[in-house]
XYZ file of C-alpha atoms in Angstrom:
314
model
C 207.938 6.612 138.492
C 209.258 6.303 134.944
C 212.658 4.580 134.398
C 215.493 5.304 132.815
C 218.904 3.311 131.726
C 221.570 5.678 131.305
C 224.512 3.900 128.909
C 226.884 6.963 128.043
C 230.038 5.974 129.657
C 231.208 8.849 131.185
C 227.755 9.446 133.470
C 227.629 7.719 136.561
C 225.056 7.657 140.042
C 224.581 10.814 142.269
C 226.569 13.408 139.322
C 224.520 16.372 137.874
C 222.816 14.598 135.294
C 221.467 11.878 137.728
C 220.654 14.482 139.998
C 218.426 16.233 137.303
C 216.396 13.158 136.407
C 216.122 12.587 140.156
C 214.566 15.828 140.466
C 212.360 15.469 137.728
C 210.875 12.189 139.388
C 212.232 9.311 137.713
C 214.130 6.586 138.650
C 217.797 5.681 136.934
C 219.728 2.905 136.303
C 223.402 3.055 135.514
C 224.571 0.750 132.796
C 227.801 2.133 130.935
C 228.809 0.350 128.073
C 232.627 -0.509 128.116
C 233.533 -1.581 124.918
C 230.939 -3.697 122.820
C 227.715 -4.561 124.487
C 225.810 -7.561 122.828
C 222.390 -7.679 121.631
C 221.096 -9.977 124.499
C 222.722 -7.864 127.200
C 221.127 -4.904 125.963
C 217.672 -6.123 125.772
C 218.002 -7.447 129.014
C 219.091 -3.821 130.210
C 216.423 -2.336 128.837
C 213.859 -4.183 130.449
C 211.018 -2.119 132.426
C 213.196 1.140 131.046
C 210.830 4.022 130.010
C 214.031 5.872 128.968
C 217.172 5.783 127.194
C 220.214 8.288 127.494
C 222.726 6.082 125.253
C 226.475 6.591 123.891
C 226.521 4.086 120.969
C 224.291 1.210 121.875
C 223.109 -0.740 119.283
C 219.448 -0.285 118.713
C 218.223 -2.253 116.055
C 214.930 -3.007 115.280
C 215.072 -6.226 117.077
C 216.596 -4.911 120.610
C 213.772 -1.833 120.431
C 211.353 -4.244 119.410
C 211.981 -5.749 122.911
C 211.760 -3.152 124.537
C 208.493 -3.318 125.685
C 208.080 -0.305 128.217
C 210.777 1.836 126.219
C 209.020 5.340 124.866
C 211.909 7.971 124.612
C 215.601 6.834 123.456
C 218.280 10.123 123.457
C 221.370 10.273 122.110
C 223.969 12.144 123.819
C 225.666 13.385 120.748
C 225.318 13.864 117.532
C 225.006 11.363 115.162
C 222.272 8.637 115.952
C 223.084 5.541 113.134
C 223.697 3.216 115.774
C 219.008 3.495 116.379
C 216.962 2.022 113.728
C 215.262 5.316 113.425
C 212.268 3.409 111.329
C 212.182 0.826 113.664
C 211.708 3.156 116.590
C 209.035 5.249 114.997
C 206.880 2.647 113.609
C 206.785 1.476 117.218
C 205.937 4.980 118.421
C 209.709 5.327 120.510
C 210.716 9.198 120.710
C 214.800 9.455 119.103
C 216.567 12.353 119.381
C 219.971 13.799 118.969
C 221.698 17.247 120.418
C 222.887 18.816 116.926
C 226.307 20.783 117.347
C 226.409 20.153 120.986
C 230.111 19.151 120.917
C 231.463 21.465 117.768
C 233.840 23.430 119.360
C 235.602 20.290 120.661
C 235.313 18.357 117.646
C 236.876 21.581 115.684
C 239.348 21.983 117.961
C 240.486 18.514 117.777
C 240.139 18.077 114.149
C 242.959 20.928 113.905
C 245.016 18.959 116.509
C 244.905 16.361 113.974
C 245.627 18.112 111.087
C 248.753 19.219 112.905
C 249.968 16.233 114.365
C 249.454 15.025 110.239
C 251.634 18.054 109.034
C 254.666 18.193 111.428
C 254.389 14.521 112.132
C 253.918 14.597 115.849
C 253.247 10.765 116.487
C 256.174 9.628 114.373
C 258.148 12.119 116.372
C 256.916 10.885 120.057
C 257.172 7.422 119.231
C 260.929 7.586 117.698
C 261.997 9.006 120.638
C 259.979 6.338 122.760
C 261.808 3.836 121.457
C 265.702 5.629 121.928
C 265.539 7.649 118.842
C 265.684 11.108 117.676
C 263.308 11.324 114.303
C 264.458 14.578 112.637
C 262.451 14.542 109.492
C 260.818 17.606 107.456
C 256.940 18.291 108.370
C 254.593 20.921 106.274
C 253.271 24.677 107.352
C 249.403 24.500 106.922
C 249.942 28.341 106.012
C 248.568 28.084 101.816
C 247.046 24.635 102.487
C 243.922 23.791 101.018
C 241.294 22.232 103.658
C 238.510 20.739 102.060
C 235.304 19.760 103.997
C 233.128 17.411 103.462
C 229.696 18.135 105.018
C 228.937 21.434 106.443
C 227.549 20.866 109.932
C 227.843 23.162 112.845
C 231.388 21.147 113.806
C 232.481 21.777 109.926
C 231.535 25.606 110.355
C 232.768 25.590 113.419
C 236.336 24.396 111.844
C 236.222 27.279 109.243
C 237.556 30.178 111.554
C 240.450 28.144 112.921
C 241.545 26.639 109.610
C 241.502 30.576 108.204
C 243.790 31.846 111.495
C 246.311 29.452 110.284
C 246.325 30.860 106.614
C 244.648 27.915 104.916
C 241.890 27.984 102.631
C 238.602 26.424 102.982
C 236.668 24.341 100.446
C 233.520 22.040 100.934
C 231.696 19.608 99.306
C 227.603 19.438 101.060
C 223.965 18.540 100.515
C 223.436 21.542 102.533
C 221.348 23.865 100.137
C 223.127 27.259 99.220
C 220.576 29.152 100.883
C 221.156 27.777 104.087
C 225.001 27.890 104.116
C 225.866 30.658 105.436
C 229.418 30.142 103.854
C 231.670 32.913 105.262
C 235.730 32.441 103.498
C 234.664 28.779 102.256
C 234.413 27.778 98.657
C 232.044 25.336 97.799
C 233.115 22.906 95.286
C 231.703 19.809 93.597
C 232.982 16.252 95.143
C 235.398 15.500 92.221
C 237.326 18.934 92.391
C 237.630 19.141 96.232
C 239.379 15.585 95.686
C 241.416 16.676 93.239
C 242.585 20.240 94.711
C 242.558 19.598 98.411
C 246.030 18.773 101.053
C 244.108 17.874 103.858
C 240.580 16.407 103.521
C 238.203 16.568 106.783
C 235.264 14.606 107.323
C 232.190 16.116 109.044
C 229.065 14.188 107.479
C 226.544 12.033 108.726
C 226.551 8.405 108.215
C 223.584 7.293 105.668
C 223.254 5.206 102.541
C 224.839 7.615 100.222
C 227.756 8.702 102.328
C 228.532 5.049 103.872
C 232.328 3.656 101.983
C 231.988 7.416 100.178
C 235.449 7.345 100.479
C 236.647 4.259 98.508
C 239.600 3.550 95.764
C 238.019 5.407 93.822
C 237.927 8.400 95.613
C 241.474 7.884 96.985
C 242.959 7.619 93.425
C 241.285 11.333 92.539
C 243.250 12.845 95.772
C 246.743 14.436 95.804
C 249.456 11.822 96.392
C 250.894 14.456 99.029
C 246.762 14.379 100.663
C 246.036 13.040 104.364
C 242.498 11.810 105.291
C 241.004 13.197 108.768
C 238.313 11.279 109.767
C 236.261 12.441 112.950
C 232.639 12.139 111.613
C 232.005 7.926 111.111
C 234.001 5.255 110.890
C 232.276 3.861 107.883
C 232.951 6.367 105.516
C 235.642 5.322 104.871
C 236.447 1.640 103.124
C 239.242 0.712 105.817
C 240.903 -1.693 103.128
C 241.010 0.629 100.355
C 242.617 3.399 102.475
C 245.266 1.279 103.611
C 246.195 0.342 100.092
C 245.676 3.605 98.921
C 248.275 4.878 101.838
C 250.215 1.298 101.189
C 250.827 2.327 97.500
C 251.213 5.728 97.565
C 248.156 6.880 96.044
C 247.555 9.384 99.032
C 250.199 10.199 101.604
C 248.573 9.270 104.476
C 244.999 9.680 107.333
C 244.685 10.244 111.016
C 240.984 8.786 112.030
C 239.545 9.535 115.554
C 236.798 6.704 114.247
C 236.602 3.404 112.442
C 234.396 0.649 111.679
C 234.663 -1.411 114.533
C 235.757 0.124 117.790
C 237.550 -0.879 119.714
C 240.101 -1.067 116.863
C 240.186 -4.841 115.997
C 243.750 -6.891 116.052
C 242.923 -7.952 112.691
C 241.613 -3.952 110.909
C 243.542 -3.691 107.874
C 244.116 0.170 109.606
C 246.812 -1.917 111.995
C 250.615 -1.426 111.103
C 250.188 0.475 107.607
C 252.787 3.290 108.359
C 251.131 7.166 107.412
C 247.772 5.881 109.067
C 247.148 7.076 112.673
C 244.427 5.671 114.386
C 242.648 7.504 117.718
C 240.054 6.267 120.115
C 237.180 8.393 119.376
C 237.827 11.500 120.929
C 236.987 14.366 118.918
C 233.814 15.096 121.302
C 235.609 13.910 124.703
C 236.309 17.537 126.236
C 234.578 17.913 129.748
C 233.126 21.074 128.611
C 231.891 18.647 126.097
C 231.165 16.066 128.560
C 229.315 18.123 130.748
C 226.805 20.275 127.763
C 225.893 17.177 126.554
C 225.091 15.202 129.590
C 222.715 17.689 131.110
C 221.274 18.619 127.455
C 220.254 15.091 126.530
C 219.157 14.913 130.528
C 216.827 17.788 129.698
C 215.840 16.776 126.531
C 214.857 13.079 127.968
C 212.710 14.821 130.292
C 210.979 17.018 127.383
C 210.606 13.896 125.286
C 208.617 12.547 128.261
C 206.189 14.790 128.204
C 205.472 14.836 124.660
C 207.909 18.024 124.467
C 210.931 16.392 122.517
C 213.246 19.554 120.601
C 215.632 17.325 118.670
C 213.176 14.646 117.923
C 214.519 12.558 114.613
C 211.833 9.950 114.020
């Protein structure tokens, strides 16, 4: 019976998922990775695996290149940089992704953040923590300009909820304006969403062109009064020239649900720089979440098996 390693941390023996895979006759192994998982360790996982439902795993082309049996690798979210997508299909390995399978969380919680930002919820918490009583002023998102940059189903799913609050919506996207389907958002070229927005939201994918897209450069063509949201990749972002850029002044501040390295390293340049927030990559973590994308990628596994994959990205 085919065999499959299952990685995504929150899956574990004799739950729904495994159940489904049992059912579909294959055999599962349970390997979740806690924190980071080294190249050797993963090979060795993946040994005799026909199958992959991963979280983050590091597939380069050298770990899938030693993976002898491996056919079918499935991401159980959305964004797939961590697989050497060339590497997989010049070796003939299946990769697929479950596109907008955790919006509504990730929209939810990217207005969670934009709140906490605006009425300075952690500052608040943590004064009183440590004995205090932190009275300072916070902002109304009512008349706030949100711009957007990508325009993926968690971006559109952000729209509505931004709008209920009385903001309005702008968005920077490759997306062409046929297939938009923009509702009450304005689309804007890069420089002027910089230049016009309070709170900027990040919702693209993490390539060559988008990867430190937020640099000084960038920073110094924001609002000094702007906060950075972050819930798409850590890096996006240039982690040093967003804590200078906070450090000096140049923009007011960033909450990031993702960085570079997680977990967040003693020595990021993100540690003790006051206005930055950092969160440990929970934007998709709901268990309606949880639970969609667990049996999806289970499903979609099975599909790829049979030469059915729906999401396929190589």
């Amino acid at each position: 019976m085919p065999r499959v390693l299952i990685t995504t941390d929150y899956l574990r023996p004799g739950d729904e998922v495994d159940e489904y895979l049992l059912a579909a006759g294959l055999t599962t192994h349970h390997a979740p990775t806690a924190g980071r998982r080294g190249p050797e360790d993963l090979v060795s996982a993946l040994a005799g695996v026909d199958a992959a439902l991963i979280g983050n795993d590091p597939m380069t082309a050298d770990v899938l290149g030693r993976a002898r049996q491996l056919r079918v690798v499935v991401r159980t979210g959305v964004g797939y940089d961590s697989v050497d997508v060339e590497a997989a299909a010049r070796l003939g390995i299946s990769v697929s992704n479950l596109p907008g399978i955790n919006a509504v969380a990730v929209a939810e919680y990217t207005m969670g953040l934009l709140l906490a930002s605006a009425r300075r919820l952690v500052e608040s918490a943590v004064g009183v923590a440590a004995g205090g009583w932190p009275r300072g002023d916070g902002q109304e998102l009512r008349g706030a300009t949100l711009g957007l940059v990508g325009y993926g189903a968690a971006a559109r799913a952000v729209v509505p909820l931004a709008r209920a609050f009385g903001m309005e919506v702008v968005c920077t996207t490759g997306v062409p304006a046929g297939l938009r389907d923009a509702g009450p958002v304005r689309f804007v070229p890069w420089a002027e969403l910089l230049a016009t927005s309070d709170y900027v939201s990040v919702h693209t994918a993490l390539t060559d062109r988008t990867r430190n897209m937020f640099d000084a450069s960038a920073f110094a063509r924001m609002k000094p009064t702007a906060v950075l949201i972050n819930t798409a990749r850590g890096a996006v972002v240039d982690e040093q020239a967003l804590a200078d850029a906070v450090r000096s002044g140049t923009i007011a501040g960033a909450a990031l649900d993702v960085v570079v390295r997680e977990p967040l390293p003693p020595q990021s340049p993100l540690r003790d720089v006051e206005g930055i927030t950092v969160y440990s990559h929970l934007a998709g973590q709901t268990a309606q979440a949880r639970r969609a994308a667990g049996l999806a990628g289970a499903a979609e596994l099975v599909a790829a098996l049979q030469g059915r994959a729906r999401f396929a990205v190589t």
